[in-house]
Coordinates of C-alpha atoms in Angstrom, one line a residue:
X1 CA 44.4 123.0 -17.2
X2 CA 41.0 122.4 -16.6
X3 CA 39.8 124.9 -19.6
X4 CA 41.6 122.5 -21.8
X5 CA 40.6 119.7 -21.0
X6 CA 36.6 120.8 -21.8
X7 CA 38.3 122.2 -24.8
X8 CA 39.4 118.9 -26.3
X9 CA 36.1 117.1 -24.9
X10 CA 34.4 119.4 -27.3
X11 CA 36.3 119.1 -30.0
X12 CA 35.9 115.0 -29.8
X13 CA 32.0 115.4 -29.4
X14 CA 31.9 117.4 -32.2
X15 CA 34.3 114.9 -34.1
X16 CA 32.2 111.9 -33.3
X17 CA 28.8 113.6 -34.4
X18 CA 30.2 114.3 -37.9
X19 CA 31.5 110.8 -38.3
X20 CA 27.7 109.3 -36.9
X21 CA 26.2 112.3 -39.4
X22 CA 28.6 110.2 -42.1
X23 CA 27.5 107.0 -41.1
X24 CA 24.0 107.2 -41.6
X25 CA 24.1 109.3 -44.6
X26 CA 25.8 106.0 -45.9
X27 CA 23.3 103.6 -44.0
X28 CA 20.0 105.3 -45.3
X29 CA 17.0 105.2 -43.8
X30 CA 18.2 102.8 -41.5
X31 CA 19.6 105.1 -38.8
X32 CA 17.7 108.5 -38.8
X33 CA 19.5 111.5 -37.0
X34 CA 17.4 115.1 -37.6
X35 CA 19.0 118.9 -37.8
X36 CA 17.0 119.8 -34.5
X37 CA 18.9 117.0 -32.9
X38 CA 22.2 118.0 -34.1
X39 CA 21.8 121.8 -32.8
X40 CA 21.0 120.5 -29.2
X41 CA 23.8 118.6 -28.9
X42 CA 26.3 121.7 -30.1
X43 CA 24.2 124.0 -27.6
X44 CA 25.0 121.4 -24.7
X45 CA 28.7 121.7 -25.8
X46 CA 28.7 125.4 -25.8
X47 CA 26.9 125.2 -22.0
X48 CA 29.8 122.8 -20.6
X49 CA 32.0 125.1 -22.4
X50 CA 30.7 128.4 -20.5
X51 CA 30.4 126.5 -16.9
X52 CA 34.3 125.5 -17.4
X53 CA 35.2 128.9 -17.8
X54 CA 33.5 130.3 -14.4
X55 CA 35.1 127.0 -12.7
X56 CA 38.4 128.1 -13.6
X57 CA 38.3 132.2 -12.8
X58 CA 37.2 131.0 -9.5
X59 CA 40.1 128.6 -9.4
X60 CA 42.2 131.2 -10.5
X61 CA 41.3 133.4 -7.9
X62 CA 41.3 130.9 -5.1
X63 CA 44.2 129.5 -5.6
X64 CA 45.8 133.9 -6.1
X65 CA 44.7 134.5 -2.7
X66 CA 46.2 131.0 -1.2
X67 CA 49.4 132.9 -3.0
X68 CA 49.4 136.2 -1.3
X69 CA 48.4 135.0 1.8
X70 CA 51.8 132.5 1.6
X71 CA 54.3 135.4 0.3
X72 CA 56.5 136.1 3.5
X73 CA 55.2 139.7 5.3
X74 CA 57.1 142.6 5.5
X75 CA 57.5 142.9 9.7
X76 CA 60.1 144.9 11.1
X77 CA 61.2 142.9 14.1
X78 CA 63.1 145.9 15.6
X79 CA 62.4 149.7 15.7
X80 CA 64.8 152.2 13.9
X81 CA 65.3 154.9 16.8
X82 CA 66.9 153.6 20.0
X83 CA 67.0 156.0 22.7
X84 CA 68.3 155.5 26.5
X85 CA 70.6 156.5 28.8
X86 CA 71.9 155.9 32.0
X87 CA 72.9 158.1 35.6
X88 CA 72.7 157.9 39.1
X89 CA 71.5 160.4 42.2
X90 CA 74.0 159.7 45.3
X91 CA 74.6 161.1 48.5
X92 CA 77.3 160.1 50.4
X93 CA 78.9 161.2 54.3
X94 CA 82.5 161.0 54.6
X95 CA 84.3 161.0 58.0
X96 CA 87.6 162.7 56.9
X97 CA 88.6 165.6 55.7
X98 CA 87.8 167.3 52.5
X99 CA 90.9 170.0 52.7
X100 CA 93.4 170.5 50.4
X101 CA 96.1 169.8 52.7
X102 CA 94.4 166.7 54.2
X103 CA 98.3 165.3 52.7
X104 CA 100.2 167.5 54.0
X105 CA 103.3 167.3 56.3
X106 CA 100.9 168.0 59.4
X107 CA 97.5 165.6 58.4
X108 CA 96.8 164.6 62.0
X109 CA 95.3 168.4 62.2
X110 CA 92.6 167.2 60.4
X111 CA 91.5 164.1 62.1
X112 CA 87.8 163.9 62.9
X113 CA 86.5 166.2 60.3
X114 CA 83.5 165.0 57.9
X115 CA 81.8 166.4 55.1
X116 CA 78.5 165.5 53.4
X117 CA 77.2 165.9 49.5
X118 CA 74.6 165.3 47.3
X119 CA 75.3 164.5 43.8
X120 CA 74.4 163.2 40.5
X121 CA 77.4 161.9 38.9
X122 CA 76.6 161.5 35.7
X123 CA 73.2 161.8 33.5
X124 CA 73.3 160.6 30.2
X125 CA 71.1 160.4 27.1
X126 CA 71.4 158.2 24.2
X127 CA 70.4 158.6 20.9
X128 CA 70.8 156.5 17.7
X129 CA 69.2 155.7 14.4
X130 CA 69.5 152.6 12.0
X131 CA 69.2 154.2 8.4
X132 CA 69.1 150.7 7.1
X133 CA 71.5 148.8 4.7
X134 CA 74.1 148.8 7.5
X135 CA 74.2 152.3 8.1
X136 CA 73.2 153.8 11.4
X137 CA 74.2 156.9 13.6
X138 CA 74.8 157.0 17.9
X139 CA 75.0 160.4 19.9
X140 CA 75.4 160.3 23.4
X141 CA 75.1 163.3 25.4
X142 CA 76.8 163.5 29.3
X143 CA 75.7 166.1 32.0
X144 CA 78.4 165.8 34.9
X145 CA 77.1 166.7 38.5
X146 CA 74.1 168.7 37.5
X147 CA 75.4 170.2 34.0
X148 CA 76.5 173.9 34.2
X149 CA 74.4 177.0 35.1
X150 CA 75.6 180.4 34.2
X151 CA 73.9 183.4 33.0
X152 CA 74.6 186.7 32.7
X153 CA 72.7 188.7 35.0
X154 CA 71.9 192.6 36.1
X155 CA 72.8 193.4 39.3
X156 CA 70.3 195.7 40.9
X157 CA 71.5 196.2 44.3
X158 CA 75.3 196.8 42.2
X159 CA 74.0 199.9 40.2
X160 CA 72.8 197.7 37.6
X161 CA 76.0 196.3 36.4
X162 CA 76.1 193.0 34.3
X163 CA 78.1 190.1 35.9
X164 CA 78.3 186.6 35.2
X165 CA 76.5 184.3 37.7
X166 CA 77.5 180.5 37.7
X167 CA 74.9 179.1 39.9
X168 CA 75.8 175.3 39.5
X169 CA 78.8 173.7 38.8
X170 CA 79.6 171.0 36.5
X171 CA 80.0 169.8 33.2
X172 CA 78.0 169.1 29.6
X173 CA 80.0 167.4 27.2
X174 CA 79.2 165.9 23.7
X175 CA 80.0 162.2 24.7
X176 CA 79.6 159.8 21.2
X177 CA 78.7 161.1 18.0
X178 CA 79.3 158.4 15.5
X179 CA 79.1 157.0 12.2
X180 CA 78.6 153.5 11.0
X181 CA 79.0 150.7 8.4
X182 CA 78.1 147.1 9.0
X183 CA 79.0 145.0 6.1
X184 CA 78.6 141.9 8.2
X185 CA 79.0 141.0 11.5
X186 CA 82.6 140.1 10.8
X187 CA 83.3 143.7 9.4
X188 CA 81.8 147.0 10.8
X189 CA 83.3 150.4 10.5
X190 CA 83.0 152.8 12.8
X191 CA 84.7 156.8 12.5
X192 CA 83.7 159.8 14.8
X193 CA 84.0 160.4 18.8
X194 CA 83.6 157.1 20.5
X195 CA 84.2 155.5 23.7
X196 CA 87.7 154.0 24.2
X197 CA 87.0 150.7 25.6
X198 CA 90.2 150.3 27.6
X199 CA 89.7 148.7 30.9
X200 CA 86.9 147.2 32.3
X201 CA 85.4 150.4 33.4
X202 CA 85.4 152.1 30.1
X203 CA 83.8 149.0 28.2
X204 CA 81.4 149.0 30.9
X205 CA 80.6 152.1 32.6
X206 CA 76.6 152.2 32.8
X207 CA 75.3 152.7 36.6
X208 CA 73.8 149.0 36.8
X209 CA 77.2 147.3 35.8
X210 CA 79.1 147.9 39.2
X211 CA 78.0 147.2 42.5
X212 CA 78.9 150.7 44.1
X213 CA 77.3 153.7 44.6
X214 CA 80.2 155.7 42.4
X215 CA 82.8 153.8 39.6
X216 CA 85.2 151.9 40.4
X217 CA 88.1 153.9 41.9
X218 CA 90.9 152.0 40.7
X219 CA 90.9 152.7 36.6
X220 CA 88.4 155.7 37.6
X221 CA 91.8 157.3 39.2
X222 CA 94.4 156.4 37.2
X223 CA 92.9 156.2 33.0
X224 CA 90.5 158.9 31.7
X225 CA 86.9 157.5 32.2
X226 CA 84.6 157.4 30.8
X227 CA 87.6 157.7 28.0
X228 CA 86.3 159.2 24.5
X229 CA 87.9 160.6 21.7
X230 CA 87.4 160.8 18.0
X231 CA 88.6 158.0 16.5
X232 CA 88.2 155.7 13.5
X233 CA 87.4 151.5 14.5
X234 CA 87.2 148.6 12.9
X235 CA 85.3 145.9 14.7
X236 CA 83.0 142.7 14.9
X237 CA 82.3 139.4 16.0
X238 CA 82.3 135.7 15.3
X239 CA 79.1 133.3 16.0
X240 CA 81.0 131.0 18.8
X241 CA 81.2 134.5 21.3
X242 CA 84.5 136.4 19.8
X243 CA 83.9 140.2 19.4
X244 CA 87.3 143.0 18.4
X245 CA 88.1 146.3 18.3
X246 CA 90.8 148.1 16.8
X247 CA 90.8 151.7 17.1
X248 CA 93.1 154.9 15.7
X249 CA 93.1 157.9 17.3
X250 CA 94.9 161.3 19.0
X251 CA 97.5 160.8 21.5
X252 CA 97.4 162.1 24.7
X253 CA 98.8 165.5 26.1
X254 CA 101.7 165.0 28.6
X255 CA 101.7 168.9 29.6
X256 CA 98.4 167.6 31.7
X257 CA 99.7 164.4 33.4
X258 CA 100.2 164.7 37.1
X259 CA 100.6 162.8 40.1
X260 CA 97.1 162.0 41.7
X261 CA 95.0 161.0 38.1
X262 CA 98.7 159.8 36.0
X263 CA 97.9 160.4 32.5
X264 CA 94.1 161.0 32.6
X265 CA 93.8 164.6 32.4
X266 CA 95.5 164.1 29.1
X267 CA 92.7 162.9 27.3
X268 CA 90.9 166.1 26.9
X269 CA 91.2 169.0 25.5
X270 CA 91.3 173.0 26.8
X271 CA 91.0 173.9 23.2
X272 CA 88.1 173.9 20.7
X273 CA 89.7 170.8 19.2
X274 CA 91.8 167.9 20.1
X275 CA 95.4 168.2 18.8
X276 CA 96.8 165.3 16.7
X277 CA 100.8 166.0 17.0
X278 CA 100.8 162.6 17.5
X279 CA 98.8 159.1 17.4
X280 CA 97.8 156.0 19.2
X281 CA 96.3 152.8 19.0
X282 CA 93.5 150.9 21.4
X283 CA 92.5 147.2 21.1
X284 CA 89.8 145.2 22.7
X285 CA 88.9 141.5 22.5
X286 CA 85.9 139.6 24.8
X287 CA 84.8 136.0 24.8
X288 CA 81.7 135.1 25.5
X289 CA 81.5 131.8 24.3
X290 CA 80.6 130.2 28.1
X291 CA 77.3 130.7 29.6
X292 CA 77.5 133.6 31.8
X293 CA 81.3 134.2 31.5
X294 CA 83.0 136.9 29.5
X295 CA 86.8 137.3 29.5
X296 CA 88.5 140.8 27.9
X297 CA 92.1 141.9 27.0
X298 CA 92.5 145.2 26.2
X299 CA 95.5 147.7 25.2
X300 CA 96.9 150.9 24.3
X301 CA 100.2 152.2 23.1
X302 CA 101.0 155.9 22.0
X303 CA 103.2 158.8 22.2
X304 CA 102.4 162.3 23.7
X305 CA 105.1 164.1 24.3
X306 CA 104.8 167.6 21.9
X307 CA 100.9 167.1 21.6
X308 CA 100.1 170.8 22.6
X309 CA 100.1 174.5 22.0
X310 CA 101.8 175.3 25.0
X311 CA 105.7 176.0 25.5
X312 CA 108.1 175.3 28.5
X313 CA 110.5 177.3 29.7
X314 CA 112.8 174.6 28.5
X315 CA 114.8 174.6 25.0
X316 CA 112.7 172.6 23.0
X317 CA 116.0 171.7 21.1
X318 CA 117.9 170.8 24.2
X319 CA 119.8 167.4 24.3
X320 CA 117.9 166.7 27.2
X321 CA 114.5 166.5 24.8
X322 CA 116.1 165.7 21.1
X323 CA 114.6 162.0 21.8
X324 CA 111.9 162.2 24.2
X325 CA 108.3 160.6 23.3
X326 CA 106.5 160.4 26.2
X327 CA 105.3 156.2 25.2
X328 CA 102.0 155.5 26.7
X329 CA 101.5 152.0 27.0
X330 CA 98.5 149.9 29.3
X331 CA 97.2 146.9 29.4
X332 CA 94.5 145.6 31.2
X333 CA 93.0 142.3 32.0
X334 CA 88.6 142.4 33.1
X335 CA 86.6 139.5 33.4
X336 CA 82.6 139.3 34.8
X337 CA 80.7 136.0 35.5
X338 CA 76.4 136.0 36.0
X339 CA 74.9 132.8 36.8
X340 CA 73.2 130.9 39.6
X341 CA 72.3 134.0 41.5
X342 CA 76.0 134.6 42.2
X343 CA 78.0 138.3 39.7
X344 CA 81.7 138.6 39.8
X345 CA 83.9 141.2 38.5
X346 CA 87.6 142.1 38.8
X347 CA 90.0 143.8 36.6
X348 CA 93.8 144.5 36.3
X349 CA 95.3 147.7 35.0
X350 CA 98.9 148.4 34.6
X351 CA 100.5 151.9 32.8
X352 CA 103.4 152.6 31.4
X353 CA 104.9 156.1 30.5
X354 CA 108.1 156.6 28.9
X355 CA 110.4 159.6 29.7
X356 CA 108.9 160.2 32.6
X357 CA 111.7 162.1 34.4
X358 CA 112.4 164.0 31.6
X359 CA 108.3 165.0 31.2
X360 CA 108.5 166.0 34.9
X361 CA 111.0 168.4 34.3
X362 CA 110.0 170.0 31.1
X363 CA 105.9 170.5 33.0
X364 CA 107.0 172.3 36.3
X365 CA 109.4 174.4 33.7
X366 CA 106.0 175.5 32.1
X367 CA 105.3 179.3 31.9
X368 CA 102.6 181.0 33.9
X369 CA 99.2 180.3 33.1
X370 CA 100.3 177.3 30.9
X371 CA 97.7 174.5 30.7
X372 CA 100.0 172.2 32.7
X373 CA 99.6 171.5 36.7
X374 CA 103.4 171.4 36.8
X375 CA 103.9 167.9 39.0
X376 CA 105.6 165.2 39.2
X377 CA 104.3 162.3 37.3
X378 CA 105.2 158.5 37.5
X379 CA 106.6 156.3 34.9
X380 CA 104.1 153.3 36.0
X381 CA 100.5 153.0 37.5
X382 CA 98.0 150.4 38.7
X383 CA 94.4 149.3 39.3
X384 CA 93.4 145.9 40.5
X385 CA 89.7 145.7 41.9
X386 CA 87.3 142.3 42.5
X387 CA 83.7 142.3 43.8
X388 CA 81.3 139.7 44.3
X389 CA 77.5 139.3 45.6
X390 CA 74.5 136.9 45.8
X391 CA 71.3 137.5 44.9
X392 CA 69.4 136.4 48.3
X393 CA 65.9 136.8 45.8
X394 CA 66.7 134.2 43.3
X395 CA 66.1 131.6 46.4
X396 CA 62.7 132.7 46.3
X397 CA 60.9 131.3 43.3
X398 CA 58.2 134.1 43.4
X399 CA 60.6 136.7 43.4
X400 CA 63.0 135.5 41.0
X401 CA 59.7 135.5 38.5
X402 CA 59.0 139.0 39.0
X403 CA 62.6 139.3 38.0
X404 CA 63.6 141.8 41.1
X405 CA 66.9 141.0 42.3
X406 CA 68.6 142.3 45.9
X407 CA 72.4 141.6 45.9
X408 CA 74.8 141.4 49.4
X409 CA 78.1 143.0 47.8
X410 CA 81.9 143.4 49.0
X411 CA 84.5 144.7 46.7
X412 CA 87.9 145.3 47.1
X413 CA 90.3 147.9 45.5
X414 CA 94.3 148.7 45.3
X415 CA 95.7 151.6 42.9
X416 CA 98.6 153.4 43.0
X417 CA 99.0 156.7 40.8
X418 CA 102.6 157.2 41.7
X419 CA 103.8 153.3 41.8
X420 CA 107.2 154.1 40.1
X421 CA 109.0 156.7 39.3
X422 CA 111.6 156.3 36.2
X423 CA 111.3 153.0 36.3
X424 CA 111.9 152.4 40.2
X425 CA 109.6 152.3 43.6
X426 CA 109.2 155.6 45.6
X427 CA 108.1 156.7 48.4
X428 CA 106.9 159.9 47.3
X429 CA 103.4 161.1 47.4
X430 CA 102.4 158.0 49.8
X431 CA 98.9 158.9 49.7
X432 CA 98.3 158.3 45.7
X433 CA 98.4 154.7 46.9
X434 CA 95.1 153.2 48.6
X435 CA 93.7 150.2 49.3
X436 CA 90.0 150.0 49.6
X437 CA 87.3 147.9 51.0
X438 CA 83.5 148.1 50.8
X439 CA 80.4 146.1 51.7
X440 CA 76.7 146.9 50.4
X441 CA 73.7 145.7 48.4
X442 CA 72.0 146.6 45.5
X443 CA 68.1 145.8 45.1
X444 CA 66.9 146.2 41.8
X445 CA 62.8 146.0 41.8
X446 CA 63.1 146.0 37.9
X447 CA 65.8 145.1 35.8
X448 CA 66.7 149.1 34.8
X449 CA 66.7 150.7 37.6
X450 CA 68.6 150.1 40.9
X451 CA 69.1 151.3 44.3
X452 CA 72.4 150.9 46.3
X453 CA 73.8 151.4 49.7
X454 CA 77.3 151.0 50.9
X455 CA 79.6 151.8 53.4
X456 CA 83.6 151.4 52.5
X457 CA 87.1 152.3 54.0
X458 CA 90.2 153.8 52.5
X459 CA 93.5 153.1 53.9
X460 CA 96.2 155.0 52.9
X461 CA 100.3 153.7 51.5
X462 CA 102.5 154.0 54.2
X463 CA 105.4 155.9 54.0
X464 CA 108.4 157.4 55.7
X465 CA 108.1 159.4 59.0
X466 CA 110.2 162.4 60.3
X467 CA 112.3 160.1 62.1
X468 CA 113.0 157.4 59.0
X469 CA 111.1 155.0 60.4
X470 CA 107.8 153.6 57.7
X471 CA 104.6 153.5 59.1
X472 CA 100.8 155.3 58.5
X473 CA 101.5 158.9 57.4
X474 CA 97.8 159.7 56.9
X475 CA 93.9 159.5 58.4
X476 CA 91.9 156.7 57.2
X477 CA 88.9 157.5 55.1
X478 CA 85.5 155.9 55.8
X479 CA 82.5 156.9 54.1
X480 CA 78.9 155.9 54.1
X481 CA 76.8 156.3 50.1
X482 CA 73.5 155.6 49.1
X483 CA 72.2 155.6 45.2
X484 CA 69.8 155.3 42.8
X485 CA 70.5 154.1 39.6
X486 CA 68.5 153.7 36.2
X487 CA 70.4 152.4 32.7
X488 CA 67.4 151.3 30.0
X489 CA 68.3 151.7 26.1
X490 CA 64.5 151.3 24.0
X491 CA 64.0 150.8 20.5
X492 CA 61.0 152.9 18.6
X493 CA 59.4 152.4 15.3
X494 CA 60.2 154.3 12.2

């Protein structure tokens, strides 16, 4: 702008001293303008012209700079690799017996017995990546009680046969391993082995998300946990705190139900894959829409009847069987509320399996060697477990700003494996049914990592005596735990 202006102020001067050369070519002598004078004034021209042109490069790059530096910067506010985990190192004392016929008809033989162990639950790593565009990846990785260590081994003092050694017992298993689409945050596709968030347990099974030293025993007993399958989910949230989960996957095995853990040995899998004779669904909806309150339904529904390799003894084709299915259906209510110092939790669980008589009969008819434990197994099931505790630090200002936290704790639990049978109460197997109590704290000198203490007390259904009268069939079970705890999940650059 500022080169053409200079452009059209030469032009003008130049315009002018033709008309004045003009003039006094008509006036004469009278007005006396020389050639030297006319080629000063075009030089003088030709200099303003010059200094307008440097004006404006620097202009130009002045005002290219001002430019660049307002264009927005690239800056990733989040890494791409998140890795974490979560696990626990316990010990715990228990002043009861740890024998196999502890529920047997004579359990009075084992009263004051006690047993000790050191532990570690459950070590898990976490791995995932955000490819961008939506697309990112999550493995998770579980090592139960130690993992497993075997080896095969020459045995010198054995005349230097090989033998297997298994010098640790436990478990490794390939937890998650997903991929997933986010479209929005209203639609996100998920497909590959997953946790099934049914329960408040499975949606929230990390070590710093329950006061005790070990899970919850209520849904711990009763529903696999932590519960994982390959499936295929469809989930998201809305902005005023909504967030859904739908979720298709295998059924469950009923050759593996039984009568301490209901159906939860049916979530797994002897075999190198997980039969799909037949299918379920899960659901899961939380609001979070209150400050420090979050409220969950959650569901599942599926046969599982037929969902395995192995045979009974039983004609498949019988009458008896023609029509069983083997319906798996639970629901289960789980709230938590964090505010003012003060965390409560509680959650209902209640099972339902269909057939169940008819199950029973075809699983103790099993062949030798079958995958099945042969026993009994109820047509309903229950959890129902509430805790509360105060963080005595957050009345202590400088405390509660280096964010440690110590927590007084008491929790209560009631589950019953072997509620119902077909449909109606019995009294058999008494001792699937519990209540439990429990007192503790938890002191968390950073928010990750947490150590816990607790000492709780079992108390056993009643039942019916050798004489018919009901009354306590069984010892009581206190135990004394003490933890450590860590759950941390860190994102990483590129």
């Amino acid at each position: 702008m500022y080169r053409q202006i200079i452009f059209s102020i030469r032009r003008l001067s130049l315009f002018i001293l033709l008309i004045s050369c003009a003039l006094c070519a008509y006036a004469g002598d009278s007005i006396m303008v020389s050639a030297a004078d006319l080629q000063a004034l075009v030089q003088r021209v030709e200099r303003l012209e010059q200094q307008s042109a440097a004006q404006n490069n620097d202009s130009a790059k002045s005002q290219q700079m001002v430019t660049d530096e307002a264009k927005p910067q690239k800056v990733r506010t989040r890494g791409r690799f998140v890795i974490g985990g979560y696990g626990e190192v316990t010990a715990k004392h228990c002043f009861y017996s740890n024998n196999y016929l502890r529920y047997g008809q004579n359990p009075q033989r084992f009263a004051g017995d006690h047993y000790g162990e050191f532990d570690l639950p459950h070590v898990v790593v976490y791995m995932g990546y955000d490819f961008g565009k939506g697309w990112s990846v999550g493995t998770e990785i579980e090592f139960e009680h130690g993992g497993t260590e075997s080896a095969i081994e020459i045995e010198e003092e054995e005349g230097g046969e090989y033998e297997s050694e298994i010098e640790r017992g436990g478990e490794v298993a390939l937890e998650q391993f997903w991929l997933q689409k986010a479209f929005n945050r209203y639609a996100i596709i998920r497909a590959g082995m997953q946790v099934i968030p049914v329960g408040g347990l499975n949606a929230h099974h990390e070590s710093t998300e329950y006061f005790g030293v070990y899970r919850n025993e209520g849904d711990f007993t009763i529903i696999p946990s932590t519960w994982h399958e390959v499936a295929l989910t469809f989930m998201g949230s809305t902005p005023n705190g909504w967030h859904y989960q739908a979720m298709f996957l295998p059924g469950l095995d009923s050759d593996r139900f039984n009568r301490k853990n209901w159906i939860k040995p049916g979530a797994g899998s002897p075999y190198e894959f997980k039969l799909a004779n037949v299918f379920a669904g899960a659901a899961r909806v939380d609001y979070t829409g209150v400050k420090g309150l979050r409220l969950s339904l959650s569901g599942y529904c599926g046969n599982s009847f037929r969902n395995t390799l192995s045979k009974s003894n039983v004609e498949l084709d019988a009458s008896a069987y023609k029509d069983v299915k083997g319906t798996v259906s639970i629901g289960a209510f789980d709230f938590a509320y964090n505010d003012f110092g003060v965390i409560v939790r509680g959650s209902f669980t209640y099972g339902h399996l269909s057939d169940a008589a008819a199950i029973t009969q075809y699983n103790i008819a099993m062949r030798k060697g079958s995958v099945s434990s042969k026993q009994w197994v109820a047509s309903d099931a229950l959890a129902a477990g509430i805790e509360a505790g105060y963080d005595f630090f957050s009345l202590n200002r400088k405390l509660q700003e280096k964010t440690q936290k110590f927590y007084l704790f008491a929790r209560y639990d009631y589950y019953d494996s072997m509620f119902r049978y077909d449909g109606q109460p019995t009294d058999m197997y008494p001792w699937c049914g519990r209540h439990r109590a429990a007192v503790g704290i938890n002191y968390f000198p950073i928010k990750q990592i947490g150590v816990k203490a607790e000492f709780s007390y079992g108390i056993l259904k009643q039942g019916i005596r050798a004489d018919g009268t009901r009354g306590k069939l069984y010892n009581d079970e206190p135990q004394i735990a003490i933890g450590i705890v860590y759950a941390g999940f860190y994102q990483t650059g590129d």
